[in-house]
Amino acid sequence: MELVNDNQCSWINDLNFRSNIKLLSSNLNCEWLIIGAGYTGLSAARKLSKLYPNKKIVLVDAQLAGEGASSRNSGYLVDTTLNDGFTSNKELENYKKKADIYKLGIEAVKRFIKEYQVDCDWNECGKYFASSNEQDIKILENFSETLSKLGFEHNILSNKDLTKRLGTNFYNIALHTKGGILLHPGKLVRAMIDILPENVNLYENSSLLNWRKQNGVINCNFKNGSIKTKRIIFATNGFLKSLNIKKNYNFPITLTASMTRSLTDKEFKSIGEPKEWGVLPIKPMGATIRMTKDRRILIRNTAEVHNPYKMSKSELDKRSIKQKIGIQKRFPQLPDDIIQSTWSGIVSRTRNSSQIFEKIDDNIFVAGCYNGSGIGVGTLFGEQIAIKASNDITNEIKIIEARNKPTWLPPQPFLDLGVKARLIFERLRAKSEI
Ligand SMILES: Cc1cc2nc3c(=O)[nH]c(=O)nc-3n(C[C@H](O)[C@H](O)[C@H](O)COP(=O)(O)OP(=O)(O)OC[C@H]3O[C@@H](n4cnc5c(N)ncnc54)[C@H](O)[C@@H]3O)c2cc1C
């Protein structure tokens, strides 16, 4: 099936147009093949190119490289998360394992931007977990205890401070963590494409249709060509299931987001001229909302089971209305026609929010499923899966492999029914925060 994405994403539209696009239109042989050119696949390719400077490495994507979730996300490089179930004290050990991986993810992105001098609007301003519902303070106090035990600097804020910092009096309580980073996701992934060395051959708009291993060779069929490879890394994230990879352990969820135009001086003054900030919801289905450094407001307040290959213009328009309401609730003084673009993106989920990082057969490797932490963890897992596939081991791999492994999911149609019911329940719980 063809992956047809909207061309509405503001992050992508901020970038220069790329012209050197190669499609796969012949039959190739290679030593190393990577499927999927988001943070994970690009980082795997970059690492392999260093490990094997004289070998041909082929990287293929179904759409333009980087234009999947890697450009379509909200740009939070996270050190901590709240909505993954690890908030009670008995889960402290698991939370630590997760946070150790986030830390390595931040370090991997930092190393990349330092080595290649990347400008991706990096801002170490931390992030807020916020709610308009004062009763959510209980969740934040519990979370605060976990963070204190693990040594994360943070503080709890009330409506007065938040109004000043965010330019909206919508939020009554929040926990601010110092360690998170806000960035421009499109600029980051574009830099990963631009610096690919010569021994990485990138083919785009070339969807892998099916694959099979026979007599030690992996045969991959694309629309207009095929590739025979000795080793393969799957980095297709929300599309792993559609390629029959770990299909009882992951499933795709479709998110939609909208971005406003830049606020005018007058509009910006009317909300108190706040510095760049990012808010994550306390309840999973609440809105993620962010003020960018160039005064645009980004909002993401939907998550649903949907065909991951395509969302039509009219479907996007419906979701855009929800996002307009979300912005109006928080900034009633702003005009109601400032949304400039609305787009969808696919994330991959596992039942227990754990990531996939493994060898699934001889010479076949997979990394993915980061939910809302793929900027850092995808970069880290991409580099490290390349090392693992080279039969090497690092301290990072040991830390990654000490995590809880994804748990088994029920088959269809029970899976979709269960996920849909859970999403409805979570949406009701977060009603005031959407
Ligand atoms: C709206 C939204 C907000 C998010 N916010 C955040 C955030 O703030 N912070 C954060 O860390 N993460 C966030 N995420 C998640 C993050 O974007 C992902 O975890 C991350 O992009 C995963 O990177 P990846 O390279 O593994 O996968 P992707 O970026 O999804 O790349 C996979 C690639 O595989 C390709 N592909 C799929 N099928 C095939 C096929 N058959 N053949 C060839 N190629 C194929 C796709 O075209 C795609 O380019 C968000 C995601 C969305 C959608």
Short mmCIF file of C-alpha atoms and ligand atoms in Angstrom, two decimals:
data_model
loop_
_atom_site.label_atom_id
_atom_site.label_comp_id
_atom_site.label_asym_id
_atom_site.label_seq_id
_atom_site.Cartn_x
_atom_site.Cartn_y
_atom_site.Cartn_z
CA MET A 1 0.00 0.00 0.00
CA GLU A 2 1.20 3.55 -0.80
CA LEU A 3 1.82 5.91 2.11
CA VAL A 4 0.20 9.23 1.16
CA ASN A 5 0.92 12.02 3.58
CA ASP A 6 -0.62 15.47 3.69
CA ASN A 7 1.73 18.33 2.76
CA GLN A 8 0.39 20.51 5.53
CA CYS A 9 3.02 20.20 8.23
CA SER A 10 4.42 23.61 9.24
CA TRP A 11 7.71 22.10 10.43
CA ILE A 12 8.30 20.60 6.97
CA ASN A 13 7.12 23.72 5.18
CA ASP A 14 9.72 25.75 7.12
CA LEU A 15 12.51 23.82 5.34
CA ASN A 16 14.10 24.29 1.92
CA PHE A 17 12.73 22.14 -0.84
CA ARG A 18 14.94 19.09 -1.58
CA SER A 19 15.68 18.33 -5.21
CA ASN A 20 18.08 15.36 -5.29
CA ILE A 21 15.45 12.64 -4.77
CA LYS A 22 16.30 9.12 -6.07
CA LEU A 23 13.61 6.45 -6.49
CA LEU A 24 14.39 2.75 -6.44
CA SER A 25 13.82 1.60 -10.02
CA SER A 26 16.15 -1.37 -10.49
CA ASN A 27 17.26 -4.57 -8.78
CA LEU A 28 20.13 -4.18 -6.31
CA ASN A 29 22.36 -6.25 -4.04
CA CYS A 30 23.82 -4.85 -0.87
CA GLU A 31 25.47 -5.84 2.36
CA TRP A 32 23.33 -3.60 4.59
CA LEU A 33 19.74 -2.46 4.05
CA ILE A 34 17.77 -0.12 6.32
CA ILE A 35 14.04 0.36 5.83
CA GLY A 36 12.63 3.69 7.09
CA ALA A 37 14.46 7.03 7.06
CA GLY A 38 13.27 8.79 10.21
CA TYR A 39 15.50 9.48 13.23
CA THR A 40 16.00 5.73 13.77
CA GLY A 41 16.88 4.69 10.20
CA LEU A 42 19.01 7.78 9.53
CA SER A 43 20.93 7.28 12.78
CA ALA A 44 21.48 3.61 11.98
CA ALA A 45 22.76 4.57 8.50
CA ARG A 46 25.08 7.24 9.91
CA LYS A 47 26.56 4.79 12.42
CA LEU A 48 26.97 1.96 9.87
CA SER A 49 28.66 4.32 7.43
CA LYS A 50 31.28 5.04 10.09
CA LEU A 51 31.70 1.40 11.05
CA TYR A 52 31.99 0.26 7.41
CA PRO A 53 33.31 3.19 5.31
CA ASN A 54 34.01 0.90 2.34
CA LYS A 55 30.69 -0.96 2.25
CA LYS A 56 27.52 0.03 0.40
CA ILE A 57 24.66 0.83 2.79
CA VAL A 58 21.19 1.24 1.30
CA LEU A 59 18.46 3.24 3.04
CA VAL A 60 14.91 3.23 1.63
CA ASP A 61 11.79 5.17 2.61
CA ALA A 62 8.20 4.94 1.39
CA GLN A 63 7.91 8.74 1.33
CA LEU A 64 10.43 11.59 1.41
CA ALA A 65 13.09 10.88 4.03
CA GLY A 66 12.32 12.35 7.42
CA GLU A 67 8.80 13.38 6.45
CA GLY A 68 7.04 10.80 8.62
CA ALA A 69 6.60 11.29 12.37
CA SER A 70 10.19 12.52 12.63
CA SER A 71 9.16 15.88 11.11
CA ARG A 72 5.60 15.84 12.35
CA ASN A 73 6.12 15.68 16.09
CA SER A 74 5.89 18.36 18.76
CA GLY A 75 9.64 18.76 19.28
CA TYR A 76 9.98 17.81 22.97
CA LEU A 77 13.28 16.04 23.63
CA VAL A 78 12.23 14.51 26.93
CA ASP A 79 14.19 13.63 30.06
CA THR A 80 11.07 12.44 31.91
CA THR A 81 7.51 11.41 31.04
CA LEU A 82 4.39 11.15 33.14
CA ASN A 83 1.85 9.31 31.06
CA ASP A 84 3.36 5.90 30.80
CA GLY A 85 2.12 4.32 33.98
CA PHE A 86 5.39 4.47 35.92
CA THR A 87 4.39 6.92 38.60
CA SER A 88 3.81 4.87 41.70
CA ASN A 89 6.64 4.15 44.07
CA LYS A 90 6.63 0.43 43.46
CA GLU A 91 7.48 1.24 39.83
CA LEU A 92 10.49 3.37 40.79
CA GLU A 93 13.02 0.88 39.46
CA ASN A 94 11.22 0.70 36.09
CA TYR A 95 10.91 4.47 35.90
CA LYS A 96 14.65 4.76 36.49
CA LYS A 97 15.38 2.32 33.67
CA LYS A 98 13.22 4.40 31.36
CA ALA A 99 14.77 7.70 32.45
CA ASP A 100 18.28 6.24 31.95
CA ILE A 101 17.33 5.57 28.33
CA TYR A 102 15.94 9.11 27.89
CA LYS A 103 19.22 10.49 29.27
CA LEU A 104 21.23 8.50 26.75
CA GLY A 105 18.83 9.72 24.03
CA ILE A 106 19.44 13.36 24.92
CA GLU A 107 23.19 12.72 24.92
CA ALA A 108 22.97 11.06 21.47
CA VAL A 109 21.13 14.05 19.97
CA LYS A 110 23.52 16.49 21.68
CA ARG A 111 26.53 14.64 20.26
CA PHE A 112 24.98 14.72 16.79
CA ILE A 113 24.22 18.44 16.77
CA LYS A 114 27.66 19.24 18.20
CA GLU A 115 29.54 17.09 15.68
CA TYR A 116 27.68 18.49 12.65
CA GLN A 117 27.03 22.01 14.01
CA VAL A 118 23.28 21.66 13.56
CA ASP A 119 20.91 24.58 14.16
CA CYS A 120 17.56 23.08 15.24
CA ASP A 121 16.27 25.87 17.53
CA TRP A 122 17.60 24.00 20.57
CA ASN A 123 16.23 25.45 23.82
CA GLU A 124 17.03 23.93 27.22
CA CYS A 125 13.97 25.54 28.82
CA GLY A 126 12.53 22.37 30.36
CA LYS A 127 8.82 21.57 30.12
CA TYR A 128 5.62 21.77 32.13
CA PHE A 129 3.23 18.95 33.04
CA ALA A 130 0.12 21.09 33.54
CA SER A 131 -3.60 20.88 34.27
CA SER A 132 -6.53 23.23 34.77
CA ASN A 133 -7.94 20.79 37.32
CA GLU A 134 -6.59 21.52 40.80
CA GLN A 135 -7.36 17.98 41.92
CA ASP A 136 -4.59 16.75 39.63
CA ILE A 137 -2.17 18.07 42.25
CA LYS A 138 -2.28 14.58 43.78
CA ILE A 139 -0.83 13.12 40.59
CA LEU A 140 1.84 15.82 40.51
CA GLU A 141 2.82 15.32 44.15
CA ASN A 142 3.24 11.63 43.54
CA PHE A 143 5.26 12.35 40.40
CA SER A 144 7.34 14.92 42.30
CA GLU A 145 8.25 12.27 44.88
CA THR A 146 9.45 9.93 42.11
CA LEU A 147 11.49 12.72 40.48
CA SER A 148 13.05 13.75 43.83
CA LYS A 149 14.12 10.17 44.53
CA LEU A 150 15.81 10.02 41.14
CA GLY A 151 17.42 13.45 41.46
CA PHE A 152 15.49 15.35 38.73
CA GLU A 153 15.34 19.08 39.38
CA HIS A 154 11.75 20.28 39.28
CA ASN A 155 9.22 22.55 40.97
CA ILE A 156 5.46 22.80 41.34
CA LEU A 157 3.77 26.00 40.17
CA SER A 158 0.34 27.51 40.67
CA ASN A 159 -1.98 29.59 38.50
CA LYS A 160 -0.32 32.96 39.18
CA ASP A 161 3.19 31.87 38.12
CA LEU A 162 1.82 29.90 35.19
CA THR A 163 -0.21 32.83 33.86
CA LYS A 164 2.94 34.93 33.77
CA ARG A 165 5.13 32.25 32.24
CA LEU A 166 2.67 30.86 29.68
CA GLY A 167 0.49 33.87 28.81
CA THR A 168 -2.71 31.96 29.65
CA ASN A 169 -4.57 31.62 32.95
CA PHE A 170 -6.02 28.27 31.84
CA TYR A 171 -3.67 26.15 33.93
CA ASN A 172 -4.06 25.99 37.70
CA ILE A 173 -1.20 23.67 38.56
CA ALA A 174 1.95 22.39 36.90
CA LEU A 175 5.19 20.62 37.54
CA HIS A 176 8.17 22.07 35.70
CA THR A 177 11.14 19.82 34.99
CA LYS A 178 14.37 21.56 34.20
CA GLY A 179 15.93 18.91 32.01
CA GLY A 180 13.72 18.77 28.88
CA ILE A 181 14.66 20.45 25.61
CA LEU A 182 12.45 22.05 22.95
CA LEU A 183 13.60 21.95 19.33
CA HIS A 184 12.49 22.15 15.70
CA PRO A 185 11.98 18.48 14.74
CA GLY A 186 12.05 19.14 11.00
CA LYS A 187 15.40 20.94 11.15
CA LEU A 188 16.89 18.12 13.21
CA VAL A 189 15.86 15.30 10.87
CA ARG A 190 16.77 17.33 7.77
CA ALA A 191 20.30 17.73 9.16
CA MET A 192 20.46 13.93 9.54
CA ILE A 193 19.60 13.60 5.83
CA ASP A 194 21.98 16.34 4.68
CA ILE A 195 25.03 14.84 6.35
CA LEU A 196 24.57 11.28 5.05
CA PRO A 197 27.96 10.24 3.68
CA GLU A 198 28.63 8.93 0.16
CA ASN A 199 28.52 5.25 1.05
CA VAL A 200 24.86 5.59 2.11
CA ASN A 201 22.54 5.27 -0.90
CA LEU A 202 19.17 6.81 -0.10
CA TYR A 203 16.06 5.86 -2.12
CA GLU A 204 12.80 7.68 -1.44
CA ASN A 205 9.14 7.36 -2.41
CA SER A 206 9.87 3.63 -2.63
CA SER A 207 7.66 1.54 -0.39
CA LEU A 208 8.75 -1.92 0.73
CA LEU A 209 5.83 -4.15 -0.27
CA ASN A 210 6.99 -7.49 1.14
CA TRP A 211 10.13 -9.32 2.24
CA ARG A 212 11.30 -12.88 2.75
CA LYS A 213 14.43 -14.62 3.95
CA GLN A 214 15.56 -17.54 1.81
CA ASN A 215 18.84 -19.47 2.05
CA GLY A 216 20.37 -16.74 4.20
CA VAL A 217 19.50 -13.93 1.76
CA ILE A 218 16.80 -11.37 2.52
CA ASN A 219 14.72 -10.53 -0.57
CA CYS A 220 12.82 -7.24 -0.48
CA ASN A 221 10.27 -6.24 -3.11
CA PHE A 222 9.42 -2.64 -3.84
CA LYS A 223 7.01 -1.18 -6.40
CA ASN A 224 9.64 -0.66 -9.11
CA GLY A 225 12.56 -2.82 -8.04
CA SER A 226 13.98 -5.27 -5.55
CA ILE A 227 16.90 -5.52 -3.16
CA LYS A 228 18.78 -8.64 -2.03
CA THR A 229 20.66 -8.01 1.18
CA LYS A 230 22.74 -9.92 3.73
CA ARG A 231 21.57 -7.85 6.70
CA ILE A 232 18.56 -5.67 7.32
CA ILE A 233 17.41 -3.16 9.94
CA PHE A 234 13.71 -2.32 10.12
CA ALA A 235 13.14 1.26 11.31
CA THR A 236 9.57 1.83 10.14
CA ASN A 237 8.14 2.54 13.59
CA GLY A 238 4.32 2.86 13.22
CA PHE A 239 4.49 0.61 10.15
CA LEU A 240 6.31 -2.34 11.72
CA LYS A 241 3.06 -4.22 12.17
CA SER A 242 2.09 -3.78 8.50
CA LEU A 243 5.39 -5.46 7.55
CA ASN A 244 4.59 -8.36 9.89
CA ILE A 245 7.32 -7.38 12.34
CA LYS A 246 6.67 -8.00 16.03
CA LYS A 247 3.04 -7.81 15.05
CA ASN A 248 1.71 -9.03 18.38
CA TYR A 249 3.69 -6.42 20.27
CA ASN A 250 3.03 -3.05 18.58
CA PHE A 251 0.24 -1.06 16.96
CA PRO A 252 -0.03 2.32 15.21
CA ILE A 253 -1.89 5.32 16.60
CA THR A 254 -2.63 8.41 14.51
CA LEU A 255 -2.09 11.84 16.05
CA THR A 256 -3.04 15.21 14.55
CA ALA A 257 -1.58 18.61 15.33
CA SER A 258 -2.11 22.22 14.25
CA MET A 259 0.17 25.23 14.19
CA THR A 260 -0.81 28.89 14.07
CA ARG A 261 0.95 31.59 12.10
CA SER A 262 3.37 33.77 14.11
CA LEU A 263 1.50 36.07 16.45
CA THR A 264 1.67 39.77 15.56
CA ASP A 265 3.36 42.16 18.00
CA LYS A 266 -0.08 43.27 19.22
CA GLU A 267 -1.33 39.70 19.71
CA PHE A 268 1.88 38.72 21.44
CA LYS A 269 1.62 41.70 23.80
CA SER A 270 -1.99 40.75 24.57
CA ILE A 271 -0.78 37.45 26.06
CA GLY A 272 2.08 39.03 28.02
CA GLU A 273 5.02 38.28 25.64
CA PRO A 274 6.00 34.93 27.20
CA LYS A 275 9.30 33.21 26.42
CA GLU A 276 9.22 29.94 24.46
CA TRP A 277 7.53 27.14 26.50
CA GLY A 278 6.12 23.63 26.18
CA VAL A 279 3.26 22.05 28.14
CA LEU A 280 2.48 18.35 28.32
CA PRO A 281 -0.85 17.17 29.75
CA ILE A 282 -1.14 15.39 33.08
CA LYS A 283 -3.84 13.08 31.68
CA PRO A 284 -2.73 11.20 28.54
CA MET A 285 -5.47 12.51 26.22
CA GLY A 286 -5.10 16.16 27.20
CA ALA A 287 -3.50 18.68 24.83
CA THR A 288 0.20 19.08 24.21
CA ILE A 289 0.65 22.78 23.58
CA ARG A 290 3.73 24.79 22.80
CA MET A 291 4.78 28.38 22.13
CA THR A 292 7.64 28.34 19.61
CA LYS A 293 10.55 30.72 19.60
CA ASP A 294 9.00 32.52 16.61
CA ARG A 295 5.69 33.03 18.48
CA ARG A 296 3.66 30.27 16.84
CA ILE A 297 1.33 28.10 18.92
CA LEU A 298 1.37 24.35 18.30
CA ILE A 299 -1.41 22.14 19.65
CA ARG A 300 -1.87 18.36 19.54
CA ASN A 301 -5.05 17.08 21.16
CA THR A 302 -6.13 13.95 19.27
CA ALA A 303 -4.94 10.34 19.30
CA GLU A 304 -6.94 7.66 17.52
CA VAL A 305 -7.09 4.33 15.76
CA HIS A 306 -7.14 5.30 12.06
CA ASN A 307 -5.82 4.05 8.75
CA PRO A 308 -2.11 4.98 9.11
CA TYR A 309 -1.57 5.30 5.35
CA LYS A 310 -3.74 8.31 4.66
CA MET A 311 -5.88 11.00 6.27
CA SER A 312 -8.08 13.02 3.92
CA LYS A 313 -8.31 16.81 3.84
CA SER A 314 -11.87 16.75 5.24
CA GLU A 315 -10.82 14.46 8.09
CA LEU A 316 -7.95 16.82 8.92
CA ASP A 317 -10.30 19.82 8.80
CA LYS A 318 -12.52 18.19 11.43
CA ARG A 319 -9.58 17.71 13.75
CA SER A 320 -8.41 21.26 13.10
CA ILE A 321 -11.69 22.53 14.58
CA LYS A 322 -10.92 20.65 17.82
CA GLN A 323 -7.52 22.31 17.85
CA LYS A 324 -8.96 25.75 17.21
CA ILE A 325 -11.25 25.25 20.24
CA GLY A 326 -8.25 24.11 22.31
CA ILE A 327 -6.37 27.32 21.46
CA GLN A 328 -9.42 29.53 22.07
CA LYS A 329 -9.95 27.98 25.51
CA ARG A 330 -6.45 28.97 26.47
CA PHE A 331 -6.10 32.25 24.55
CA PRO A 332 -9.58 33.77 24.15
CA GLN A 333 -8.06 37.16 23.29
CA LEU A 334 -6.51 35.82 20.03
CA PRO A 335 -8.42 35.80 16.70
CA ASP A 336 -10.03 32.45 15.82
CA ASP A 337 -8.54 32.18 12.31
CA ILE A 338 -4.82 31.94 13.09
CA ILE A 339 -4.28 28.21 12.48
CA GLN A 340 -2.01 27.93 9.47
CA SER A 341 -1.69 24.18 9.10
CA THR A 342 -2.99 20.86 10.41
CA TRP A 343 -1.29 17.51 9.84
CA SER A 344 -1.34 13.92 10.97
CA GLY A 345 1.48 11.61 12.04
CA ILE A 346 1.82 8.01 13.13
CA VAL A 347 3.31 6.82 16.39
CA SER A 348 3.88 3.28 17.44
CA ARG A 349 2.64 1.96 20.78
CA THR A 350 3.26 -1.13 22.82
CA ARG A 351 1.02 -2.35 25.61
CA ASN A 352 3.38 -1.40 28.44
CA SER A 353 4.96 1.65 26.70
CA SER A 354 8.27 -0.18 26.33
CA GLN A 355 10.37 0.09 23.21
CA ILE A 356 11.39 -2.54 20.65
CA PHE A 357 15.13 -3.10 20.17
CA GLU A 358 16.10 -6.56 19.05
CA LYS A 359 17.39 -9.18 16.67
CA ILE A 360 14.33 -11.05 15.38
CA ASP A 361 16.23 -13.58 13.26
CA ASP A 362 19.81 -14.07 12.05
CA ASN A 363 20.84 -10.79 10.38
CA ILE A 364 17.42 -9.18 10.90
CA PHE A 365 17.12 -6.33 13.38
CA VAL A 366 14.42 -3.93 14.48
CA ALA A 367 14.20 -0.74 16.56
CA GLY A 368 11.13 1.38 17.23
CA CYS A 369 8.02 2.12 19.29
CA TYR A 370 8.93 5.15 21.35
CA ASN A 371 5.49 6.69 21.75
CA GLY A 372 6.21 10.38 22.54
CA SER A 373 9.95 10.09 23.12
CA GLY A 374 11.28 9.16 19.69
CA ILE A 375 13.45 12.22 19.09
CA GLY A 376 16.04 11.14 21.62
CA VAL A 377 15.32 7.44 21.91
CA GLY A 378 14.99 6.98 18.12
CA THR A 379 18.38 8.65 17.58
CA LEU A 380 19.93 6.49 20.30
CA PHE A 381 18.27 3.22 19.22
CA GLY A 382 19.20 3.84 15.57
CA GLU A 383 22.88 4.19 16.42
CA GLN A 384 22.87 1.31 18.86
CA ILE A 385 20.92 -1.17 16.70
CA ALA A 386 23.60 -0.63 14.02
CA ILE A 387 26.25 -1.58 16.58
CA LYS A 388 24.22 -4.58 17.80
CA ALA A 389 23.75 -5.71 14.18
CA SER A 390 27.55 -5.57 13.84
CA ASN A 391 27.78 -8.10 16.69
CA ASP A 392 29.26 -5.56 19.06
CA ILE A 393 28.14 -4.45 22.51
CA THR A 394 28.26 -1.09 24.27
CA ASN A 395 27.30 0.23 27.68
CA GLU A 396 24.30 1.87 26.01
CA ILE A 397 23.12 -1.49 24.63
CA LYS A 398 23.39 -3.01 28.12
CA ILE A 399 21.22 -0.19 29.52
CA ILE A 400 18.70 -0.50 26.67
CA GLU A 401 18.47 -4.26 27.08
CA ALA A 402 17.87 -3.99 30.84
CA ARG A 403 14.51 -2.27 30.18
CA ASN A 404 11.16 -4.05 30.57
CA LYS A 405 10.34 -5.77 27.28
CA PRO A 406 7.09 -5.08 25.39
CA THR A 407 4.26 -7.39 26.40
CA TRP A 408 1.98 -9.47 24.17
CA LEU A 409 -1.12 -7.88 22.57
CA PRO A 410 -4.42 -9.64 21.76
CA PRO A 411 -5.16 -10.31 18.07
CA GLN A 412 -7.62 -8.32 15.91
CA PRO A 413 -10.46 -7.40 16.20
CA PHE A 414 -10.00 -7.50 20.00
CA LEU A 415 -6.94 -5.24 19.86
CA ASP A 416 -8.67 -2.39 17.99
CA LEU A 417 -11.76 -2.70 20.17
CA GLY A 418 -9.67 -2.59 23.35
CA VAL A 419 -7.56 0.37 22.18
CA LYS A 420 -10.62 2.32 21.01
CA ALA A 421 -12.40 1.74 24.35
CA ARG A 422 -9.31 2.84 26.26
CA LEU A 423 -8.95 5.99 24.15
CA ILE A 424 -12.61 6.90 24.74
CA PHE A 425 -12.16 6.38 28.48
CA GLU A 426 -8.99 8.49 28.54
CA ARG A 427 -10.66 11.22 26.45
CA LEU A 428 -13.50 11.44 28.97
CA ARG A 429 -11.03 11.61 31.87
CA ALA A 430 -9.17 14.44 30.17
CA LYS A 431 -12.27 16.27 28.90
CA SER A 432 -11.42 19.64 30.45
CA GLU A 433 -7.80 19.44 29.24
CA ILE A 434 -8.42 18.95 25.49
C1 LIG B 1 1.98 14.58 16.31
C2 LIG B 1 3.15 13.88 16.95
C3 LIG B 1 3.77 14.43 18.07
C4 LIG B 1 4.87 13.81 18.64
N1 LIG B 1 5.56 14.47 19.61
C5 LIG B 1 6.76 13.99 20.04
C6 LIG B 1 7.59 14.77 20.88
O1 LIG B 1 7.27 15.91 21.23
N2 LIG B 1 8.77 14.23 21.27
C7 LIG B 1 9.20 13.01 20.85
O2 LIG B 1 10.29 12.58 21.24
N3 LIG B 1 8.44 12.26 20.02
C8 LIG B 1 7.25 12.73 19.59
N4 LIG B 1 6.50 12.01 18.70
C9 LIG B 1 6.98 10.67 18.30
C10 LIG B 1 8.17 10.73 17.35
O3 LIG B 1 7.88 11.56 16.26
C11 LIG B 1 8.50 9.31 16.86
O4 LIG B 1 8.72 8.49 17.99
C12 LIG B 1 9.75 9.30 16.00
O5 LIG B 1 9.58 10.10 14.87
C13 LIG B 1 10.09 7.89 15.59
O6 LIG B 1 11.15 7.95 14.67
P1 LIG B 1 11.39 6.74 13.69
O7 LIG B 1 12.51 7.08 12.79
O8 LIG B 1 11.50 5.47 14.45
O9 LIG B 1 10.03 6.62 12.88
P2 LIG B 1 9.36 7.57 11.77
O10 LIG B 1 9.77 8.97 11.91
O11 LIG B 1 7.91 7.24 11.84
O12 LIG B 1 9.98 7.01 10.45
C14 LIG B 1 9.61 5.77 9.92
C15 LIG B 1 9.78 5.86 8.42
O13 LIG B 1 9.50 4.57 7.86
C16 LIG B 1 8.93 4.77 6.58
N5 LIG B 1 8.19 3.58 6.18
C17 LIG B 1 7.07 3.06 6.72
N6 LIG B 1 6.68 1.96 6.06
C18 LIG B 1 7.59 1.77 5.05
C19 LIG B 1 7.73 0.81 4.01
N7 LIG B 1 6.85 -0.21 3.85
N8 LIG B 1 8.77 0.95 3.16
C20 LIG B 1 9.68 1.95 3.29
N9 LIG B 1 9.60 2.88 4.27
C21 LIG B 1 8.56 2.79 5.15
C22 LIG B 1 8.01 5.98 6.80
O14 LIG B 1 7.74 6.62 5.56
C23 LIG B 1 8.82 6.83 7.76
O15 LIG B 1 9.55 7.86 7.12
C24 LIG B 1 5.35 12.57 18.12
C25 LIG B 1 4.74 12.01 17.01
C26 LIG B 1 3.66 12.64 16.41
C27 LIG B 1 3.01 12.03 15.20
#
